[in-house]
Coordinates of C-alpha atoms and ligand atoms in Angstrom, one line a residue:
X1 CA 73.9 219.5 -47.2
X2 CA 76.3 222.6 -46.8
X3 CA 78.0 224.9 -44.2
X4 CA 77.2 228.1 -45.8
X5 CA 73.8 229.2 -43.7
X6 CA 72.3 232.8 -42.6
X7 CA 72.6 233.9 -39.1
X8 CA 71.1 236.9 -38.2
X9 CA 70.6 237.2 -41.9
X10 CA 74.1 237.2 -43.0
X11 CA 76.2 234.5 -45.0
X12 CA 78.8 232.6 -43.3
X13 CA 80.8 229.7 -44.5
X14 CA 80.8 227.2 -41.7
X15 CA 82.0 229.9 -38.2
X16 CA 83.2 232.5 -40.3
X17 CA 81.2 235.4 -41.8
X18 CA 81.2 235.7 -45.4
X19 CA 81.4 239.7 -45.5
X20 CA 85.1 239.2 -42.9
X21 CA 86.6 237.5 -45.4
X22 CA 85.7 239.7 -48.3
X23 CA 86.8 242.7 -46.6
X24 CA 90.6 241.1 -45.8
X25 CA 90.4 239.7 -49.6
X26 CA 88.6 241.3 -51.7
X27 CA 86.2 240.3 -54.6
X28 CA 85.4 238.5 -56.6
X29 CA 86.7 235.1 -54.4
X30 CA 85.7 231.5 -54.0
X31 CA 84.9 230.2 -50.6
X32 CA 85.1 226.7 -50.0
X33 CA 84.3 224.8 -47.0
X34 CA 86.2 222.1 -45.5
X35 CA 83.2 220.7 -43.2
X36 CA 81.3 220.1 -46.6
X37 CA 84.2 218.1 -48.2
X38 CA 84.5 216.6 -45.7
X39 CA 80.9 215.5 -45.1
X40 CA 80.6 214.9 -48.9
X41 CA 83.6 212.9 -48.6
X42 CA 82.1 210.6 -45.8
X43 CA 78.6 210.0 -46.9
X44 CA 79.9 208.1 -50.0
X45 CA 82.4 206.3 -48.0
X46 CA 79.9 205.6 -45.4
X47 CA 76.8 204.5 -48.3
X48 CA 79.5 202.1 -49.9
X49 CA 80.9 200.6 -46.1
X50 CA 77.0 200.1 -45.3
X51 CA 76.1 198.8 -49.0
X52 CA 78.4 196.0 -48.3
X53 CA 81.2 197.2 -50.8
X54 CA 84.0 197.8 -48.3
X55 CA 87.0 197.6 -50.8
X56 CA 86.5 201.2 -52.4
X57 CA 89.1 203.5 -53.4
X58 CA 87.3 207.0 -53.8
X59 CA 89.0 208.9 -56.0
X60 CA 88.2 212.7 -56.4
X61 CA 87.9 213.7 -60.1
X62 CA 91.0 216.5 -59.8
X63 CA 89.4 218.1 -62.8
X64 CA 86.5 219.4 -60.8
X65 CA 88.2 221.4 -58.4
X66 CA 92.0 221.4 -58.4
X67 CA 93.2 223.6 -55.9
X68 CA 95.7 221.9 -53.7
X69 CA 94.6 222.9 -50.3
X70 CA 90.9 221.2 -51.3
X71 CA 92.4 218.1 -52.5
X72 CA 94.5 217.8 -49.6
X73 CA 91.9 218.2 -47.4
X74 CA 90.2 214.8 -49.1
X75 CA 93.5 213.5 -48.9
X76 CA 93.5 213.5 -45.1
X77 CA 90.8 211.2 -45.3
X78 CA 91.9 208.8 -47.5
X79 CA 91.1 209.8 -50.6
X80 CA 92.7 209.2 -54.1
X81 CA 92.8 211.4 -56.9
X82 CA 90.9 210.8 -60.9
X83 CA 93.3 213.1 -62.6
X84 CA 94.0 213.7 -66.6
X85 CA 97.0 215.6 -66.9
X86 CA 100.8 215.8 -65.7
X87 CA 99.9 218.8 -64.3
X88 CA 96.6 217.4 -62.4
X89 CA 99.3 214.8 -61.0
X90 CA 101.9 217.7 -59.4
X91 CA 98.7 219.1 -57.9
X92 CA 97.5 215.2 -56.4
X93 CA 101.1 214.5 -55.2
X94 CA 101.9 218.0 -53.7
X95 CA 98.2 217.5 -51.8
X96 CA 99.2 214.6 -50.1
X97 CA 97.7 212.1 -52.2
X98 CA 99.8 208.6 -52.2
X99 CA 100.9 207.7 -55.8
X100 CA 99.0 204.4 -55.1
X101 CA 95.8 206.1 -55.1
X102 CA 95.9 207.6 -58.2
X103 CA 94.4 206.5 -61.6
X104 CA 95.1 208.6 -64.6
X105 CA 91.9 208.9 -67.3
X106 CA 91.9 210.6 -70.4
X107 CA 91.5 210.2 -74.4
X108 CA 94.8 212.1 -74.8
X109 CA 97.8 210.9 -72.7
X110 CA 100.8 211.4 -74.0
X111 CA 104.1 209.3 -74.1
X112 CA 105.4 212.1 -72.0
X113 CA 102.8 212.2 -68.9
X114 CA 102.5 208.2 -69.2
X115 CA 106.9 208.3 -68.3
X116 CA 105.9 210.7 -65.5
X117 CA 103.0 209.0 -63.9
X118 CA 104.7 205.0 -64.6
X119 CA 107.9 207.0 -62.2
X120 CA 105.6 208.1 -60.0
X121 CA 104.0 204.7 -59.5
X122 CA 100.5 205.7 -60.1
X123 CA 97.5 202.7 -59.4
X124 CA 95.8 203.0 -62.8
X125 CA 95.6 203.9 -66.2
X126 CA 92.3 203.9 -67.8
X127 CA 93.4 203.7 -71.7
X128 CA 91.1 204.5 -73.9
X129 CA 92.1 203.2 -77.6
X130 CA 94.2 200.4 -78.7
X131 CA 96.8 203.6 -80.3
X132 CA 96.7 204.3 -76.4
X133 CA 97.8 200.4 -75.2
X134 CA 100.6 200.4 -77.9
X135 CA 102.0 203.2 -76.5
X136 CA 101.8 202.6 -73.2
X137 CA 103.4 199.2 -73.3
X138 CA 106.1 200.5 -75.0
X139 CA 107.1 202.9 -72.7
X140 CA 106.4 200.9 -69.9
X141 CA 108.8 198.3 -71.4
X142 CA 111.3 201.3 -72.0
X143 CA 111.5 201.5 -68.3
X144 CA 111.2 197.9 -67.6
X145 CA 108.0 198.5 -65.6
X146 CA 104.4 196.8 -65.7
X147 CA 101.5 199.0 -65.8
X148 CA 98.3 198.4 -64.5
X149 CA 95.5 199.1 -66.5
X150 CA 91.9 199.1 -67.3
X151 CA 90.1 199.7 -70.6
X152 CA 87.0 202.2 -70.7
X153 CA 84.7 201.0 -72.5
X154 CA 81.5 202.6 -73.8
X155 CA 78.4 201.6 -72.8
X156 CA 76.7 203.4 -75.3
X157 CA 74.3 204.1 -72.6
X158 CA 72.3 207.8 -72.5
X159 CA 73.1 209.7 -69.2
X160 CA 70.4 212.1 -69.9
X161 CA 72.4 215.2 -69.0
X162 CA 73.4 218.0 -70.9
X163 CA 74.7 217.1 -74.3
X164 CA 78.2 218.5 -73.6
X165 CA 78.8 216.5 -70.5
X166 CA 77.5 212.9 -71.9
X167 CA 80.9 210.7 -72.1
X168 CA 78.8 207.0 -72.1
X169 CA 76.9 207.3 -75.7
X170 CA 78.5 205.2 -79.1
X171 CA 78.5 209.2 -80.8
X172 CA 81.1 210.5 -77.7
X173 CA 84.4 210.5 -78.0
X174 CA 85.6 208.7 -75.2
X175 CA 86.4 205.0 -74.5
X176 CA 86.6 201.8 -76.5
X177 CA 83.6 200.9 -78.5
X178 CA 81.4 198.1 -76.8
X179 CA 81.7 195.7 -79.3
X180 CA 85.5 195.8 -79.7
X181 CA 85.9 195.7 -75.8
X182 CA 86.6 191.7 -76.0
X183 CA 89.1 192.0 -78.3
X184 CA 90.9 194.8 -77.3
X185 CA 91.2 193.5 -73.7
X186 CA 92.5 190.1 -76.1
X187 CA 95.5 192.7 -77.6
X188 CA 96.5 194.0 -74.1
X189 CA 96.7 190.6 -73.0
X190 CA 99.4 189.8 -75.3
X191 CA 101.7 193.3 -74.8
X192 CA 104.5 193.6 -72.2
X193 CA 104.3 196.2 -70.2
X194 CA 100.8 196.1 -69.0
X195 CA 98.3 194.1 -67.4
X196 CA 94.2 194.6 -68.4
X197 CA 93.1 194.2 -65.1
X198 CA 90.5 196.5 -64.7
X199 CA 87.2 198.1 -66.6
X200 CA 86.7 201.7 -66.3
X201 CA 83.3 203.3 -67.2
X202 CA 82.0 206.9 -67.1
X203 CA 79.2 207.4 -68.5
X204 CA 78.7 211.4 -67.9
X205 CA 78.1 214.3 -65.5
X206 CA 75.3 216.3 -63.7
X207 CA 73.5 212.7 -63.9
X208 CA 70.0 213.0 -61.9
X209 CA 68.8 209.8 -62.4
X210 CA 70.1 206.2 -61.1
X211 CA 68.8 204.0 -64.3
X212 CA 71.4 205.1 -66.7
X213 CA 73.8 204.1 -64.2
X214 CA 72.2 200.5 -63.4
X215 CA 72.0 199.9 -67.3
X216 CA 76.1 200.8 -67.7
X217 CA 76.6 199.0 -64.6
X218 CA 74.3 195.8 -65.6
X219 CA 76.1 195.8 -69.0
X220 CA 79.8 195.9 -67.2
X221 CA 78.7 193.0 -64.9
X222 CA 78.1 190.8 -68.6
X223 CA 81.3 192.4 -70.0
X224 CA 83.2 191.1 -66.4
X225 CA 81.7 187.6 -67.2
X226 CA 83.0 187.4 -70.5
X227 CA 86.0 188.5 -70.2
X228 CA 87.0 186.2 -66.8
X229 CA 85.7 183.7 -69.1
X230 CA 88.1 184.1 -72.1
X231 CA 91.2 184.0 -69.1
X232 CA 91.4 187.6 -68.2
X233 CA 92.1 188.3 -64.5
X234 CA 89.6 191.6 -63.3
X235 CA 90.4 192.7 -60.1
X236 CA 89.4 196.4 -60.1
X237 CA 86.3 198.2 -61.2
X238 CA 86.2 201.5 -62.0
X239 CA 82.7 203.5 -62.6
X240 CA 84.2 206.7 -62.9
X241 CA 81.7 209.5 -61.3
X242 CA 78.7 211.5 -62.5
X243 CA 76.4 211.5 -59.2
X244 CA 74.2 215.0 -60.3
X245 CA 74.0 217.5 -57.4
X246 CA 71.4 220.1 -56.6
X247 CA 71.7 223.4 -57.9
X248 CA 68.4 225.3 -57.0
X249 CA 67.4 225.7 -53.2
X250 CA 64.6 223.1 -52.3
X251 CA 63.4 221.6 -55.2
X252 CA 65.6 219.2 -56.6
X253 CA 66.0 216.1 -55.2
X254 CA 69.2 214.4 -57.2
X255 CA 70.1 210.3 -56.1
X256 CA 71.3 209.6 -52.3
X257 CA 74.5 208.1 -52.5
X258 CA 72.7 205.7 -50.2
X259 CA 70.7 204.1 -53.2
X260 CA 73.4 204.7 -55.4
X261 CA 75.9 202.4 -53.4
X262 CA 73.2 200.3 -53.0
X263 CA 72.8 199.9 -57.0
X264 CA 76.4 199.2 -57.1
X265 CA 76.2 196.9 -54.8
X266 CA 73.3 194.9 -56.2
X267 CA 74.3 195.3 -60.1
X268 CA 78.7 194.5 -59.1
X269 CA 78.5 193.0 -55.5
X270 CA 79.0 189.5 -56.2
X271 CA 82.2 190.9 -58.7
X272 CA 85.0 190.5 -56.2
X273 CA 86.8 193.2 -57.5
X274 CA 88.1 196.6 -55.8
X275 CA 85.7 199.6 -56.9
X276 CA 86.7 202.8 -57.7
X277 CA 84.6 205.9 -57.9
X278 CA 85.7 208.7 -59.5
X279 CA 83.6 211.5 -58.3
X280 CA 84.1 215.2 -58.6
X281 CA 80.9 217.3 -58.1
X282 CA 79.2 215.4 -55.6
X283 CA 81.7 216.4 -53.4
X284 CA 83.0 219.8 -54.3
X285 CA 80.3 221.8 -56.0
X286 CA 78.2 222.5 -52.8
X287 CA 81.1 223.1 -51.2
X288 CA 82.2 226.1 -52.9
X289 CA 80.5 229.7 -53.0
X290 CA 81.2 232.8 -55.8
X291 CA 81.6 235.7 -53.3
X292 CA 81.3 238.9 -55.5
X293 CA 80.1 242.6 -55.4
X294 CA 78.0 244.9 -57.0
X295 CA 79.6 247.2 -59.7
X296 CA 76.0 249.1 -60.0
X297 CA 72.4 248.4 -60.7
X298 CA 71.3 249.6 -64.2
X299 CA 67.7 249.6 -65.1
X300 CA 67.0 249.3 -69.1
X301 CA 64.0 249.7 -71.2
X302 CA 63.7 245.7 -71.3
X303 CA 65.4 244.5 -68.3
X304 CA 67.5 245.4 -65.7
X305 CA 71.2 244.5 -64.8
X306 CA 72.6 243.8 -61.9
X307 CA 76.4 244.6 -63.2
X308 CA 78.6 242.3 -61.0
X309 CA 82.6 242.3 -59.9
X310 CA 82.5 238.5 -60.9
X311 CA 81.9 236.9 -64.7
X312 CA 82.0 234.0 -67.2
X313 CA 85.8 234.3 -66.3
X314 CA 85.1 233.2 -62.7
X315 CA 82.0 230.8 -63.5
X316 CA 81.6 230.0 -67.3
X317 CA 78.3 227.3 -66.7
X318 CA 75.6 229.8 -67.1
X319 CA 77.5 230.6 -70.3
X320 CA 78.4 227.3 -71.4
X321 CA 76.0 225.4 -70.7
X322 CA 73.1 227.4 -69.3
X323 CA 73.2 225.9 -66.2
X324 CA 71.6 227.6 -63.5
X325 CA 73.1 228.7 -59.9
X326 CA 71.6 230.3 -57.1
X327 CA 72.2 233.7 -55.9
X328 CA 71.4 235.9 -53.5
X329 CA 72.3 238.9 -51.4
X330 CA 75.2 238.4 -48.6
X331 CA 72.9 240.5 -46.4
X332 CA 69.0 239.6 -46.2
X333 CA 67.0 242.7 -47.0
X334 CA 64.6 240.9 -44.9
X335 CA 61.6 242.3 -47.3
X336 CA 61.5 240.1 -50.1
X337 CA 58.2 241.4 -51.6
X338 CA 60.2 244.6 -53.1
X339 CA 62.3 242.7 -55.2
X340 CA 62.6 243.2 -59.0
X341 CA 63.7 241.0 -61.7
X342 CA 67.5 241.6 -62.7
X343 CA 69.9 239.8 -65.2
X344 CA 73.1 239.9 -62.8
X345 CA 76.0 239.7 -65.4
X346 CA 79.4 240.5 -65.5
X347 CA 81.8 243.3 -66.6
X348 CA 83.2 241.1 -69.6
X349 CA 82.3 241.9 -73.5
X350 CA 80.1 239.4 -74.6
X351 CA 76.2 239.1 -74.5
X352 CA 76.6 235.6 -73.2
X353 CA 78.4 236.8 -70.5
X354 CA 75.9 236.5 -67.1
X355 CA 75.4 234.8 -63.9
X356 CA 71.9 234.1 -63.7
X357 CA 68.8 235.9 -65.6
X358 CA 65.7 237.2 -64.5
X359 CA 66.6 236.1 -60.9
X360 CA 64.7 238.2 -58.1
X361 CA 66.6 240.5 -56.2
X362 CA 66.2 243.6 -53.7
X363 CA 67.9 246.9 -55.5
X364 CA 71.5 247.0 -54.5
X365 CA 74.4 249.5 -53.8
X366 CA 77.5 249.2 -55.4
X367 CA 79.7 247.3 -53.5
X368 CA 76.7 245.0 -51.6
X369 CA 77.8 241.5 -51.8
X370 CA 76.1 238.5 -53.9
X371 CA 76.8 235.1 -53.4
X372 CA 76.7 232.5 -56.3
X373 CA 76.3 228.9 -54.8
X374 CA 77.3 225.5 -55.9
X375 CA 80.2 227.1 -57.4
X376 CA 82.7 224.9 -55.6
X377 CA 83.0 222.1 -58.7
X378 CA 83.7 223.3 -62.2
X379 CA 84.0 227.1 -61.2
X380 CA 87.5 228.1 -60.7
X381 CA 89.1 225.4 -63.2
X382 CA 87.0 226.6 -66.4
X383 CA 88.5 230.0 -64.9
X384 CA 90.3 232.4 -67.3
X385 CA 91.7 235.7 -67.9
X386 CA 89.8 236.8 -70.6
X387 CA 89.8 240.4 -70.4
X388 CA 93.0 240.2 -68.7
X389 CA 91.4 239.5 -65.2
X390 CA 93.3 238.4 -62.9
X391 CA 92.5 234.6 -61.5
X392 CA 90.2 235.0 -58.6
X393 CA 91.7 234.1 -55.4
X394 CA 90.3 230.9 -53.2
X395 CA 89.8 230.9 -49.6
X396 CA 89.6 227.6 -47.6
X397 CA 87.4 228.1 -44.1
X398 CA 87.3 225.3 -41.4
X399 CA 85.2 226.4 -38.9
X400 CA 86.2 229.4 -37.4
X401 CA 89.7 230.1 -39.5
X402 CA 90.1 230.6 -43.2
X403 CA 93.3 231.4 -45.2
X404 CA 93.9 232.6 -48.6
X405 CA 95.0 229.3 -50.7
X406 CA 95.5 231.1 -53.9
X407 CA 96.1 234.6 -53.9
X408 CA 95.4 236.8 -56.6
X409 CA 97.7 237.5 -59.0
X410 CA 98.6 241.3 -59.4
X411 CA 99.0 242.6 -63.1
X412 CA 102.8 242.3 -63.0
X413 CA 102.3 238.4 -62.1
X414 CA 100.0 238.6 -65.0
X415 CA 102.3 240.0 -67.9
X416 CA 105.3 238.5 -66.2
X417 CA 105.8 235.4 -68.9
X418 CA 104.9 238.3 -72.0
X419 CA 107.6 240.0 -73.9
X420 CA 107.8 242.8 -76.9
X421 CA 109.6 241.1 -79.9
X422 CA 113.2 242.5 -80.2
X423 CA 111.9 244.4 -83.4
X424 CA 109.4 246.6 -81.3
X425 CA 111.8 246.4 -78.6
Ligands
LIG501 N1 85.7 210.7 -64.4 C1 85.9 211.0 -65.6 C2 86.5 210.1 -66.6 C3 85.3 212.3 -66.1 O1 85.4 212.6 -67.3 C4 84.7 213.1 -65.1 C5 84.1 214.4 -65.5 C6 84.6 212.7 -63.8 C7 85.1 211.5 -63.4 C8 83.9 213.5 -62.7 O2 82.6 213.7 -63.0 P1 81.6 214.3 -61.9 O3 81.5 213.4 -60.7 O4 82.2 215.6 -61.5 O5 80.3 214.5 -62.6 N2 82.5 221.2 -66.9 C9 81.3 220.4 -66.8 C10 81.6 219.0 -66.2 C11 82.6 218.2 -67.1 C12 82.8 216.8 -66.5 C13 83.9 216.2 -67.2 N3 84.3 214.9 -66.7 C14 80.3 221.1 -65.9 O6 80.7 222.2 -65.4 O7 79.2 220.7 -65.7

């Protein structure tokens, strides 16, 4: 469910129409909509309050769309923050998120962002290698500070999603290996400096069907056993995110939360531990819209191309993983039946630079407005300036007002950090 509907066949985000905001900003822009966050937000909440599992800690996954004004929104209702970088921290603390609600994943922390996070005060580190405890019980001890922490482990458990977003399989760099889980959780026992007292798993993204998740969860429910047997006190568990979303209008029917809380709840219920989710699409990526404009139309002998204001720069997943996203006109043509296949790609130089292929369109002016949906998760992060273009700017809507809340950047911003070497100087 989303807030970006036609009336009188025009876009608008929540109360405010789509076509206002682009001519006070601009294109190409992302629109996001607070009364979907929101509702995203909530209808986890609510699944895991009605499922029984009460003591949850939702924590968005930063990584999926880090813009401040977004995260603050969640943080106004209570959310944490799943982030995996200092700089993912600044953004969580300047939103508003308390330091207490933040855990801190990643295979690469360094000594550095573990000193910044430990004087923040952060909830949770997820470590993921025993190179990774050593370190951070060391600096911990440096600065006379316990840190709480909980090992992923890897299920070794297929997600069946794309191959480049599977974390939860033996061949995927993440996490500790399943079968050394016992006795690294045996190591961390016996370092200052920490406490093992959670189990993190994530097992992947974009994940459309609830088994893989019941056979990770099942297996963390026999690793939680073993390990309160050999002494270990578990008090939190952390099953990262990975709920799929729809991407096509109408035909795809991804798991409810409702079941998926409800699987938690049967597989982890009886654990008496907190549970933390860590989910980042499920509640951004419908939430978010790719407002852009025609350059021109040009017809080719094979195909035609709908040449766009927007690119890989602005949305790399058709790119990078093929992935597809809806688009469609700002205005309804209202006569459907005229429409033509197009390729709608962007301006940059590469072949794999494009939107969407062989999508149906009307013919459009240059400077008609498209919309790419779903964009809200994974768009403006895997942003870049290839091309030197500048950083498309975000807008925030809530009901009938929206704001800029990242402007674009103007080509002075952009070359401001370059410089000639003094020998061409
Ligand atoms: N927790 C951990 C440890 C993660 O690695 C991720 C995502 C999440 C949580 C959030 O997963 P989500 O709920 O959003 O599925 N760029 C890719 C997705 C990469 C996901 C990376 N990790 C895409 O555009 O599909």
């Amino acid at each position: 469910m989303d807030h970006f509907e036609y009336r009188d066949a025009t876009l608008y985000a929540e109360d405010v129409k789509i076509s206002d905001i682009a001519a006070q900003v601009g294109t190409p822009f992302y629109c996001y909509s607070s009364a979907t966050l929101r509702h995203h937000y909530r209808v986890l909440a609510d699944a895991m309050a009605q499922a029984g599992l009460p003591d949850t800690l939702i924590c968005f996954s930063v990584k999926a769309n880090s813009n401040i004004a977004v995260i603050g929104t969640l943080a106004q209702l209570g959310a944490g923050a799943d982030i995996v970088s200092q700089g993912e921290l600044m953004r969580a603390l300047k939103a508003g998120i308390p330091a207490e609600k933040i855990v801190f994943s990643g295979v690469g922390k360094t000594a550095e962002e573990m000193r910044v996070a430990l004087t923040a005060g952060i909830a949770q580190f997820n470590v993921e290698s025993l190179d990774e405890i050593d370190v951070l019980a060391r600096v911990a001890q440096e600065m006379s500070l316990t840190a709480q922490i909980a090992l992923r482990v890897n299920p070794d458990v297929d997600a069946g999603t794309h191959e480049k977003i599977s974390t939860g399989k033996a061949e995927n760099k993440f996490g500790i290996a399943w079968e050394d889980a016992e006795a690294a959780y045996a190591h961390a026992a016996a370092l200052d400096g920490i406490e093992a007292s959670g189990i993190d798993i994530h097992i992947g993204s974009q994940i459309t069907d609830l088994a893989p998740f019941r056979a990770a969860f099942e297996k963390t429910a026999d690793l939680l056993g073993r390990l309160r047997a050999a002494g270990h006190r578990i008090t939190r568990l952390d099953l990262g995110g990975g709920l799929g979303v729809p991407y096509q209008k109408n035909n795809e029917t991804p798991p409810d939360p409702v079941a998926y809380a409800r699987m938690i709840h049967e597989t982890l219920g009886d654990a008496e531990c907190q549970i933390i989710l860590e989910p980042g699409r499920l509640i951004a990526a419908n939430a978010g819209i790719l407002v852009s404009s025609v350059v021109r139309a040009k017809r080719g002998q094979a195909k035609n191309f709908m040449i766009i204001d927007a690119a890989m720069t602005e949305l790399l997943r058709p790119t990078l993983y093929g992935a597809h996203h809806h688009i469609a006109p700002v205005e309804q043509s209202g006569d459907e039946n005229n429409n033509d296949q197009w390729d709608v790609v962007g301006p940059v130089c590469e072949s794999g630079d494009f939107l969407g292929l062989a999508r149906s369109l009307p013919e459009m002016q240059s400077g008609d407005l498209l919309a790419v949906f779903t964009a809200g998760a994974y768009g403006a992060v895997l942003g870049s300036n290839y091309n030197t273009r500048p950083a498309a700017p975000e807008v925030l809507v809530d009901g009938k007002r929206f704001e800029i809340v990242r402007k674009r950047p103007n080509y002075e911003d952009m070359l401001r950090t370059e410089s000639l070497p003094d020998w061409l100087g």
